[in-house]
Coordinates of C-alpha atoms and ligand atoms in Angstrom, one line a residue:
M1 CA 123.2 80.1 92.0
E2 CA 122.8 81.0 95.7
A3 CA 119.6 79.8 97.4
I4 CA 117.6 82.8 98.6
D5 CA 114.3 82.4 100.6
V6 CA 113.2 86.0 100.3
L7 CA 114.6 88.7 98.0
I8 CA 113.5 92.2 98.8
V9 CA 113.7 94.8 96.1
G10 CA 114.3 98.3 97.6
A11 CA 116.2 99.3 100.7
G12 CA 113.8 102.2 101.4
P13 CA 112.0 102.4 104.8
V14 CA 109.5 99.6 103.8
G15 CA 112.1 97.2 102.4
L16 CA 114.3 97.6 105.5
T17 CA 111.4 97.2 107.9
L18 CA 110.4 94.0 106.1
A19 CA 114.0 92.8 106.4
V20 CA 114.0 93.5 110.1
E21 CA 110.7 91.6 110.5
L22 CA 111.9 88.6 108.5
E23 CA 115.3 88.4 110.3
T24 CA 113.6 88.7 113.7
A25 CA 111.4 85.8 112.7
G26 CA 114.5 83.8 111.7
V27 CA 114.2 84.0 107.9
H28 CA 117.3 85.4 106.1
A29 CA 116.5 88.2 103.6
V30 CA 118.6 89.6 100.8
V31 CA 117.8 93.3 100.0
L32 CA 118.8 94.8 96.6
D33 CA 118.8 98.6 96.0
R34 CA 119.7 100.4 92.7
L35 CA 121.4 103.2 94.6
A36 CA 125.1 102.8 95.6
V37 CA 124.5 105.0 98.7
P38 CA 121.2 105.7 100.5
D39 CA 119.0 108.6 99.2
A40 CA 119.6 111.8 101.1
V41 CA 116.4 113.6 99.9
P42 CA 114.4 114.4 103.1
K43 CA 110.8 113.4 101.9
A44 CA 108.9 112.3 105.0
R45 CA 109.6 114.0 108.3
G46 CA 107.8 111.6 110.6
V47 CA 106.4 108.2 111.1
G48 CA 102.8 107.8 112.5
V49 CA 101.7 106.1 115.7
L50 CA 101.4 102.5 114.4
G51 CA 104.6 102.6 112.5
S52 CA 106.6 104.0 115.4
E53 CA 105.0 101.5 117.8
A54 CA 106.1 98.7 115.5
L55 CA 109.7 99.9 115.4
R56 CA 109.6 100.3 119.2
R57 CA 108.7 96.6 119.4
R58 CA 111.9 95.8 117.6
G59 CA 114.2 97.9 119.8
M60 CA 114.4 101.1 117.9
G61 CA 112.5 103.2 120.5
A62 CA 115.5 105.0 121.9
A63 CA 116.7 106.2 118.5
L64 CA 113.2 107.4 117.5
Q65 CA 112.9 109.2 120.8
R66 CA 116.2 111.0 120.3
W67 CA 115.3 112.3 116.8
D68 CA 111.7 113.2 117.9
S69 CA 112.9 115.4 120.8
A70 CA 115.4 117.2 118.5
L71 CA 112.9 117.7 115.6
R72 CA 109.9 118.7 117.7
R73 CA 111.8 121.8 118.8
E74 CA 112.8 122.5 115.2
F75 CA 109.2 121.9 114.0
R76 CA 107.7 124.3 116.6
R77 CA 110.2 127.0 115.6
E78 CA 109.5 126.6 111.9
M79 CA 105.7 126.2 112.1
G80 CA 105.0 128.3 115.3
S81 CA 103.3 125.2 116.8
D82 CA 103.6 121.5 116.6
R83 CA 100.1 121.1 115.3
G84 CA 99.3 118.5 112.7
Q85 CA 97.4 119.3 109.5
F86 CA 94.5 118.1 107.4
A87 CA 94.6 119.5 103.8
W88 CA 97.2 121.9 105.0
I89 CA 94.9 123.3 107.7
H90 CA 97.2 123.2 110.7
K91 CA 94.9 122.7 113.6
L92 CA 95.3 119.2 114.8
D93 CA 96.5 118.8 118.4
T94 CA 99.3 116.2 118.4
T95 CA 97.5 114.3 121.2
V96 CA 94.6 113.6 118.9
L97 CA 96.9 112.2 116.3
G98 CA 97.5 109.2 118.6
G99 CA 93.8 108.6 118.9
G100 CA 93.7 110.5 122.2
D101 CA 95.2 107.6 124.2
G102 CA 98.7 109.0 124.8
R103 CA 99.9 107.1 121.7
T104 CA 102.3 109.1 119.6
G105 CA 104.2 108.9 116.4
A106 CA 107.8 110.1 116.0
L107 CA 109.3 113.0 114.1
I108 CA 112.3 111.8 112.2
W109 CA 113.6 112.7 108.7
Q110 CA 113.3 109.8 106.3
P111 CA 117.1 109.4 105.6
D112 CA 117.7 109.2 109.4
L113 CA 114.9 106.7 109.7
E114 CA 116.5 104.6 106.9
L115 CA 119.8 104.7 108.8
V116 CA 118.1 103.5 112.0
L117 CA 116.4 100.7 110.1
A118 CA 119.5 99.7 108.1
E119 CA 121.5 99.4 111.4
A120 CA 118.8 97.2 112.9
A121 CA 118.6 95.0 109.8
L122 CA 122.3 94.6 109.4
G123 CA 122.6 93.9 113.2
L124 CA 120.2 91.0 112.7
G125 CA 122.4 89.6 109.8
C126 CA 120.4 90.9 106.8
D127 CA 122.4 91.2 103.6
V128 CA 121.9 94.6 101.9
R129 CA 123.4 94.8 98.4
R130 CA 123.6 98.3 96.8
G131 CA 124.2 99.4 93.2
Q132 CA 121.9 96.6 92.0
R133 CA 119.0 97.8 89.7
V134 CA 116.3 95.2 89.1
T135 CA 115.2 95.3 85.5
Q136 CA 113.0 92.3 85.1
I137 CA 111.2 89.6 87.1
R138 CA 109.5 86.4 86.1
Q139 CA 108.2 83.4 88.1
D140 CA 107.9 79.8 87.1
G141 CA 106.7 77.0 89.4
G142 CA 108.5 77.3 92.7
R143 CA 111.0 80.1 91.9
V144 CA 111.1 83.8 91.0
H145 CA 113.9 84.9 88.6
V146 CA 115.2 88.4 88.9
A147 CA 117.5 90.2 86.4
V148 CA 119.7 92.9 87.9
E149 CA 122.0 95.5 86.3
T150 CA 125.2 96.5 88.1
D151 CA 128.3 98.4 87.2
A152 CA 130.0 95.1 86.7
G153 CA 127.3 93.8 84.3
E154 CA 124.1 91.8 84.6
V155 CA 123.6 89.5 87.6
R156 CA 120.7 87.0 88.0
Y157 CA 119.1 85.9 91.2
A158 CA 116.5 83.2 91.9
A159 CA 114.4 83.3 95.1
S160 CA 111.5 81.4 96.7
Y161 CA 109.7 84.8 97.2
V162 CA 110.3 88.3 96.0
V163 CA 108.8 91.4 97.6
G164 CA 108.7 94.6 95.6
C165 CA 109.4 97.5 98.0
D166 CA 110.8 99.5 95.2
G167 CA 108.6 102.6 95.5
G168 CA 105.9 104.2 93.4
R169 CA 107.5 103.4 90.0
S170 CA 108.1 99.8 91.0
V171 CA 109.7 97.7 88.3
V172 CA 108.6 94.6 90.3
R173 CA 105.0 95.7 90.0
K174 CA 105.2 96.5 86.3
S175 CA 107.3 93.5 85.3
A176 CA 105.2 91.0 87.2
G177 CA 102.0 92.4 85.7
F178 CA 100.1 93.7 88.7
E179 CA 97.1 95.8 87.8
F180 CA 97.4 99.3 89.2
P181 CA 94.1 101.2 88.8
G182 CA 93.5 104.7 90.0
V183 CA 93.5 108.3 88.9
D184 CA 96.2 110.9 88.0
A185 CA 96.0 114.4 89.2
T186 CA 95.9 117.2 86.7
T187 CA 98.5 119.4 88.4
L188 CA 102.3 119.2 88.5
T189 CA 104.1 120.1 91.7
R190 CA 107.7 121.2 91.9
V191 CA 109.3 121.0 95.3
A192 CA 112.7 122.4 96.3
R193 CA 114.7 124.3 98.9
V194 CA 115.3 127.7 97.2
R195 CA 117.5 130.7 98.0
P196 CA 116.0 133.8 96.5
V197 CA 118.1 136.7 95.5
D198 CA 115.9 139.0 97.6
P199 CA 113.9 137.1 100.3
E200 CA 112.0 140.3 101.1
A201 CA 110.6 140.3 97.5
F202 CA 109.5 136.7 97.6
P203 CA 105.8 136.4 96.7
A204 CA 103.1 135.7 99.3
R205 CA 101.5 132.2 99.6
I206 CA 98.8 132.0 97.0
R207 CA 95.9 129.7 95.9
T208 CA 94.4 130.7 92.5
A209 CA 93.2 128.9 89.4
R210 CA 96.8 129.5 88.0
G211 CA 98.1 127.3 90.8
T212 CA 99.3 127.3 94.4
L213 CA 102.4 128.4 96.2
Q214 CA 103.1 127.1 99.7
Y215 CA 106.2 127.5 101.9
R216 CA 107.3 127.6 105.5
E217 CA 109.7 130.0 107.2
F218 CA 113.0 131.3 105.8
R219 CA 116.1 130.1 107.5
D220 CA 119.6 131.4 106.6
G221 CA 118.1 132.8 103.3
W222 CA 116.7 129.4 102.3
V223 CA 113.0 128.3 102.2
R224 CA 111.3 125.0 101.3
V225 CA 108.8 125.7 98.5
R226 CA 106.0 123.8 96.9
V227 CA 104.6 125.3 93.7
S228 CA 101.8 123.5 91.8
E229 CA 100.2 124.4 88.5
P230 CA 97.8 122.8 86.0
D231 CA 99.4 120.1 83.8
P232 CA 96.3 118.3 82.5
D233 CA 98.1 116.0 80.0
G234 CA 101.0 115.1 82.4
I235 CA 103.5 116.6 80.0
G236 CA 105.6 118.3 82.7
A237 CA 105.5 115.1 84.9
R238 CA 107.0 113.0 82.1
E239 CA 110.1 115.3 82.0
T240 CA 113.1 113.4 83.4
A241 CA 115.9 116.1 83.2
P242 CA 116.9 117.7 86.6
V243 CA 114.8 120.7 87.6
T244 CA 116.8 123.9 86.8
V245 CA 116.7 127.3 88.5
G246 CA 115.2 128.7 85.3
E247 CA 112.3 126.1 85.3
F248 CA 111.6 126.8 89.0
Q249 CA 111.6 130.6 88.4
D250 CA 109.2 130.3 85.4
S251 CA 106.8 128.1 87.4
L252 CA 106.8 130.6 90.3
E253 CA 106.1 133.5 87.8
R254 CA 103.3 131.7 86.0
V255 CA 101.6 130.9 89.4
T256 CA 102.1 134.2 91.2
G257 CA 102.6 136.7 88.4
V258 CA 105.8 137.9 90.2
D259 CA 109.2 137.7 88.4
V260 CA 111.1 135.8 91.1
R261 CA 114.9 135.6 90.9
L262 CA 116.6 132.6 92.6
D263 CA 120.3 132.3 93.4
E264 CA 120.2 128.5 94.0
I265 CA 117.9 125.6 94.4
A266 CA 118.5 122.2 96.1
E267 CA 116.7 118.9 96.4
A268 CA 114.4 119.9 93.6
R269 CA 111.9 117.4 92.2
R270 CA 108.7 117.2 90.1
M271 CA 105.7 115.4 91.4
R272 CA 102.5 114.5 89.8
V273 CA 100.2 113.2 92.5
T274 CA 98.6 110.0 91.4
S275 CA 96.3 107.9 93.5
R276 CA 96.6 104.3 92.5
Q277 CA 96.6 101.0 94.3
A278 CA 97.6 97.5 93.1
A279 CA 94.5 95.4 92.7
T280 CA 96.1 92.6 94.7
Y281 CA 99.3 92.7 96.8
R282 CA 100.3 89.2 95.8
L283 CA 100.6 87.3 92.5
G284 CA 101.9 83.8 93.3
R285 CA 105.4 84.2 94.8
I286 CA 105.7 87.9 94.1
L287 CA 104.4 90.5 96.6
L288 CA 104.3 94.2 96.9
A289 CA 104.5 96.5 99.9
G290 CA 104.7 100.3 100.5
D291 CA 104.6 102.8 97.7
A292 CA 105.1 99.9 95.2
A293 CA 101.6 98.8 96.2
H294 CA 99.9 102.2 96.6
V295 CA 100.7 105.8 95.7
H296 CA 98.8 108.9 96.8
S297 CA 99.3 112.5 97.8
P298 CA 101.6 113.1 100.8
A299 CA 98.8 115.1 102.4
G300 CA 98.6 114.3 106.1
G301 CA 101.9 112.5 106.1
Q302 CA 100.6 108.9 105.9
G303 CA 102.7 107.1 103.3
L304 CA 105.5 106.0 105.5
N305 CA 103.3 104.7 108.2
L306 CA 101.1 102.8 105.7
G307 CA 104.1 101.2 104.1
I308 CA 105.8 100.2 107.3
M309 CA 102.6 98.6 108.5
D310 CA 102.4 96.6 105.2
A311 CA 105.8 95.3 106.0
V312 CA 105.0 94.5 109.6
N313 CA 101.8 92.6 108.5
L314 CA 103.6 90.7 105.8
G315 CA 106.9 89.9 107.6
W316 CA 105.7 87.3 110.1
K317 CA 103.3 85.7 107.6
L318 CA 106.0 85.3 104.9
A319 CA 108.4 84.0 107.6
A320 CA 105.9 81.4 108.7
V321 CA 105.3 80.2 105.1
V322 CA 109.0 80.0 104.4
A323 CA 109.4 78.0 107.6
G324 CA 106.6 75.6 106.6
D325 CA 104.3 76.8 109.5
G326 CA 102.0 78.9 107.3
D327 CA 100.0 78.2 104.1
D328 CA 98.7 80.1 101.1
E329 CA 95.7 81.2 103.0
L330 CA 97.9 83.0 105.6
L331 CA 99.8 84.8 102.8
N332 CA 96.5 85.8 101.1
S333 CA 95.4 87.4 104.4
Y334 CA 98.1 90.0 103.7
T335 CA 96.2 91.5 100.8
R336 CA 92.8 90.9 102.6
E337 CA 94.0 92.9 105.7
R338 CA 96.1 95.6 104.1
H339 CA 94.3 96.5 100.9
P340 CA 91.3 98.1 102.6
V341 CA 93.6 100.1 104.8
G342 CA 95.5 101.4 101.8
A343 CA 92.2 102.2 100.1
R344 CA 91.0 104.3 103.1
V345 CA 94.3 106.3 103.1
I346 CA 93.9 107.0 99.4
A347 CA 90.3 108.1 100.0
N348 CA 91.3 110.6 102.7
T349 CA 94.1 112.0 100.7
L350 CA 91.7 112.5 97.8
A351 CA 89.4 114.3 100.1
Q352 CA 92.3 116.5 101.2
A353 CA 93.2 117.1 97.5
A354 CA 89.7 118.3 96.9
L355 CA 90.0 120.8 99.8
L356 CA 93.2 122.1 98.2
E357 CA 91.6 122.9 94.8
P358 CA 92.3 126.6 94.1
T359 CA 88.8 127.8 93.4
P360 CA 86.6 130.3 95.1
E361 CA 84.1 127.6 96.0
V362 CA 86.7 125.5 97.7
N363 CA 88.1 128.5 99.5
A364 CA 84.7 129.0 101.0
L365 CA 84.5 125.3 101.9
R366 CA 87.9 125.4 103.5
E367 CA 86.8 128.3 105.8
I368 CA 83.9 126.1 107.0
F369 CA 86.1 123.0 107.3
S370 CA 88.7 125.0 109.2
D371 CA 86.0 126.1 111.7
L372 CA 84.8 122.5 112.0
M373 CA 88.3 121.5 113.0
D374 CA 87.9 123.6 116.2
I375 CA 85.3 121.1 117.4
P376 CA 87.0 118.5 119.7
D377 CA 85.0 115.6 118.2
V378 CA 86.0 116.5 114.7
Q379 CA 89.6 116.8 115.8
A380 CA 89.4 113.4 117.4
H381 CA 87.8 111.9 114.3
L382 CA 90.5 113.3 112.0
G383 CA 93.2 112.2 114.4
R384 CA 91.9 108.6 114.3
L385 CA 91.6 108.8 110.5
L386 CA 95.1 110.0 109.9
S387 CA 96.8 107.8 112.6
G388 CA 94.9 104.6 111.6
V389 CA 94.7 103.6 115.3
D390 CA 91.0 102.6 114.8
E391 CA 91.8 100.3 111.9
R392 CA 90.5 96.8 112.7
Y393 CA 91.3 93.7 110.6
P394 CA 88.2 91.5 110.2
L395 CA 89.0 88.2 111.8
P396 CA 87.6 84.9 110.3
Y397 CA 86.3 83.6 113.7
V398 CA 84.0 84.7 116.4
G399 CA 85.2 87.1 119.1
E400 CA 83.7 89.9 121.1
H401 CA 86.5 92.0 122.7
R402 CA 86.3 95.6 121.6
S403 CA 90.1 95.7 120.6
L404 CA 90.0 92.4 118.6
G405 CA 91.8 92.8 115.2
M406 CA 93.4 96.1 116.3
H407 CA 97.0 97.0 117.0
L408 CA 97.7 97.1 120.8
P409 CA 99.5 100.0 122.4
D410 CA 102.2 99.1 124.9
F411 CA 101.2 98.3 128.5
V412 CA 102.7 97.0 131.7
V413 CA 103.0 93.2 132.1
D414 CA 104.3 92.3 135.6
D415 CA 107.7 93.9 135.8
T416 CA 108.1 94.4 132.1
T417 CA 106.0 95.6 129.2
L418 CA 104.1 94.0 126.3
Y419 CA 106.5 95.4 123.7
M420 CA 109.6 94.1 125.6
L421 CA 108.0 90.6 125.6
M422 CA 107.3 90.9 121.9
S423 CA 110.8 92.0 120.9
G424 CA 111.8 88.4 119.9
G425 CA 109.0 88.4 117.2
R426 CA 107.1 85.4 118.5
P427 CA 103.3 85.5 119.0
L428 CA 102.3 85.7 122.7
L429 CA 99.5 84.2 124.8
L430 CA 99.4 86.0 128.0
Y431 CA 97.1 84.6 130.7
T432 CA 96.4 85.5 134.3
P433 CA 95.4 82.9 137.0
F434 CA 91.7 83.8 136.2
A435 CA 92.1 82.4 132.7
A436 CA 94.5 79.5 133.2
E437 CA 92.4 77.2 131.0
A438 CA 93.6 79.3 128.0
A439 CA 97.1 78.1 128.6
A440 CA 96.0 74.5 128.6
A441 CA 94.1 75.0 125.3
A442 CA 97.1 76.6 123.7
A443 CA 99.6 74.0 124.9
D444 CA 99.5 72.2 121.5
W445 CA 100.9 75.3 119.8
D446 CA 103.6 76.2 122.4
D447 CA 106.3 75.3 119.9
R448 CA 105.2 78.4 117.9
V449 CA 103.4 80.6 120.5
H450 CA 105.1 81.9 123.6
V451 CA 102.7 81.1 126.4
V452 CA 103.3 83.4 129.3
P453 CA 101.7 83.3 132.8
V454 CA 101.3 86.8 134.3
H455 CA 99.9 88.3 137.4
L456 CA 99.6 91.9 136.5
L457 CA 98.2 92.8 133.1
G458 CA 98.2 96.6 132.6
R459 CA 94.9 96.4 130.8
L460 CA 91.9 96.1 133.1
D461 CA 89.7 94.7 130.3
L462 CA 91.8 91.6 129.7
S463 CA 92.4 88.4 131.7
A464 CA 94.1 86.7 128.7
A465 CA 95.3 87.8 125.3
L466 CA 96.7 86.2 122.1
I467 CA 98.8 88.7 120.3
R468 CA 100.2 88.3 116.8
P469 CA 103.8 89.2 116.1
D470 CA 102.5 92.4 114.4
G471 CA 100.9 93.6 117.6
V472 CA 97.4 92.7 116.6
L473 CA 95.0 91.3 119.3
A474 CA 93.9 88.0 117.8
W475 CA 91.9 86.7 120.7
A476 CA 91.0 87.9 124.2
A477 CA 89.2 87.0 127.4
G478 CA 87.7 89.8 129.4
V479 CA 87.9 89.9 133.1
S480 CA 84.4 88.9 133.8
D481 CA 83.9 86.3 131.0
E482 CA 84.7 82.6 130.8
P483 CA 87.5 82.4 128.2
A484 CA 86.0 81.3 124.9
L485 CA 88.3 78.3 124.2
D486 CA 86.8 77.2 120.9
S487 CA 87.5 80.7 119.5
L488 CA 91.0 80.6 121.0
T489 CA 91.8 77.3 119.1
D490 CA 90.3 78.8 115.9
A491 CA 92.5 81.8 116.3
L492 CA 95.6 79.7 117.0
S493 CA 95.1 77.5 113.9
T494 CA 94.1 80.4 111.7
W495 CA 97.3 82.3 112.4
F496 CA 99.9 79.8 113.5
G497 CA 98.9 76.5 111.7
P498 CA 97.4 73.2 112.9
S499 CA 98.0 72.0 116.4
R500 CA 100.8 69.4 117.0
S501 CA 98.3 66.7 117.7
A502 CA 96.4 67.5 114.5
V503 CA 99.6 67.2 112.5
A504 CA 100.5 63.9 114.2
R505 CA 97.1 62.4 113.2
Ligands
FAD1 C1 108.1 115.3 99.1 C2 107.5 114.1 99.9 C3 107.1 114.3 101.2 C4 106.6 113.2 101.9 N1 106.2 113.4 103.2 C5 105.8 112.4 104.0 C6 105.5 112.5 105.4 O1 105.6 113.6 105.9 N2 105.0 111.4 106.0 C7 104.9 110.2 105.4 O2 104.4 109.3 106.1 N3 105.2 110.0 104.1 C8 105.6 111.1 103.4 N4 106.0 110.9 102.1 C9 105.8 109.6 101.5 C10 107.0 108.6 101.9 O3 108.2 109.3 101.6 C11 106.9 107.3 101.1 O4 105.6 106.8 101.4 C12 108.0 106.3 101.5 O5 109.2 106.7 101.0 C13 107.7 104.9 100.9 O6 108.7 104.1 101.2 P1 109.1 102.8 100.3 O7 110.1 102.1 101.0 O8 107.8 102.1 100.0 O9 109.6 103.5 98.9 P2 110.8 104.4 98.7 O10 111.1 105.3 99.8 O11 110.5 105.0 97.3 O12 112.0 103.4 98.5 C14 112.2 102.5 97.4 C15 113.6 102.0 97.3 O13 113.6 101.1 96.2 C16 114.8 101.4 95.4 N5 114.5 101.0 94.0 C17 113.6 101.6 93.2 N6 113.6 101.0 92.0 C18 114.5 100.0 92.1 C19 115.0 98.9 91.2 N7 114.5 98.8 90.0 N8 115.9 98.1 91.7 C20 116.4 98.1 92.9 N9 116.0 99.1 93.8 C21 115.1 100.0 93.4 C22 115.0 102.9 95.6 O14 116.4 103.3 95.4 C23 114.6 103.1 97.1 O15 115.7 103.0 97.9 C24 106.5 111.9 101.3 C25 106.9 111.8 100.0 C26 107.4 112.8 99.3 C27 107.8 112.6 97.9

């Protein structure tokens, strides 16, 4: 049986991002996906600020930029503006969605993003195997055993670590026995592109106790529709047969009271929004990332960003553990850092779900909330909430800089930029001549940390900075302080293992 260090289940956006992170860090990954060809269903139409910054650090900036420019025009045409939404109230200025600092996400349809990621992963030597459906997983001692169904029969794999990036219905999560607590919504939503017989007679958008109908503009006779209705026992959601024209028409009629005739439907699916999160993201040698670890409503378009940032957090840690430079504690920091972020996204999507309840009381509350969203401070708060740019990982050592534990935006460093310097995936210690003692303190880690002297740091609040491969500021010296060297060595050993001299002792 072949020796596999890391087996990733699922070649969706999260599995592919993880593959890119592992390969960049020098660890070979095998990715399995049940689909013979990638899924063409559009799902997400954009990736948030932190996710797109992470992909820019790995050289995918130009591709994201191309798609973003093309889609932004389309988005404006379709929506009348490029404003973002909270609970489908479209009032958020796109600048606030980057935290107001000029940081932006990128508009890109999910299948196109998956192509960009697959190209990056394959270019780095990653092995993506399609038509392989994982059916069971079990770990004993030092290996994880995976049973896989293919057209040619059953295949078995064994790997040192397995990461389930296999989406909301994750077989890895279920088979490995992860707890997945949360709540199920009491409504069923059907989503599709539909072509009505008579677009003029199509019912108006509606929100009543019978359900809600939402849609955007018609184009060439087609419109993307979302119709939700009560389904308290989840009976509709358990249906597995494809959604038919008749089923869609009936649902539209129950919700709107209008007998709607449809010529055709495409990309139809049923969704029951559940809000659940794995109690831990790691059980021994099995880990979860993306929708496999957390599911919630798509309100506010946060799922993709959240999952990509799970992969970015996990990638370098798992690579260090496989290479023998990291320990169990480092791997446990993945759940410690990412679980609270997932919980906060679930909380804000539940708040949005509450604001979408079709009752007269909530309609009145929406009016007030909509007015509040005209206030710049409220806009800024919601922008930070949805983009996650204010998220701060708690660090297990002392440090005072205001950006510690946060993801850094790109900035100029001499004649290059921070993200260019980070493209190789190594942690960085940047230091100016005012903080040269930081370089001396870090010398014992320079086999793992890239120590870089610089003259110009495009951040006026830094004279030295230790930056993890996921873009998180792990230690910093301000311009007017003496560098705190004890805290620097604590940071280095926390994230990158003991110093060479400690190992030699
Ligand atoms: C209608 C809709 C609209 C959305 N809009 C947005 C949005 O605007 N912005 C946003 O950020 N998010 C949005 N989301 C959420 C976003 O699409 C998900 O968060 C994202 O797809 C999660 O990626 P993932 O890689 O974790 O899982 P997935 O994309 O589900 O990928 C999982 C992969 O695993 C494979 N797989 C599954 N089971 C197995 C198995 N047993 N063996 C092998 N392979 C397997 C699948 O084939 C798939 O390729 C939306 C979701 C939906 C449904």
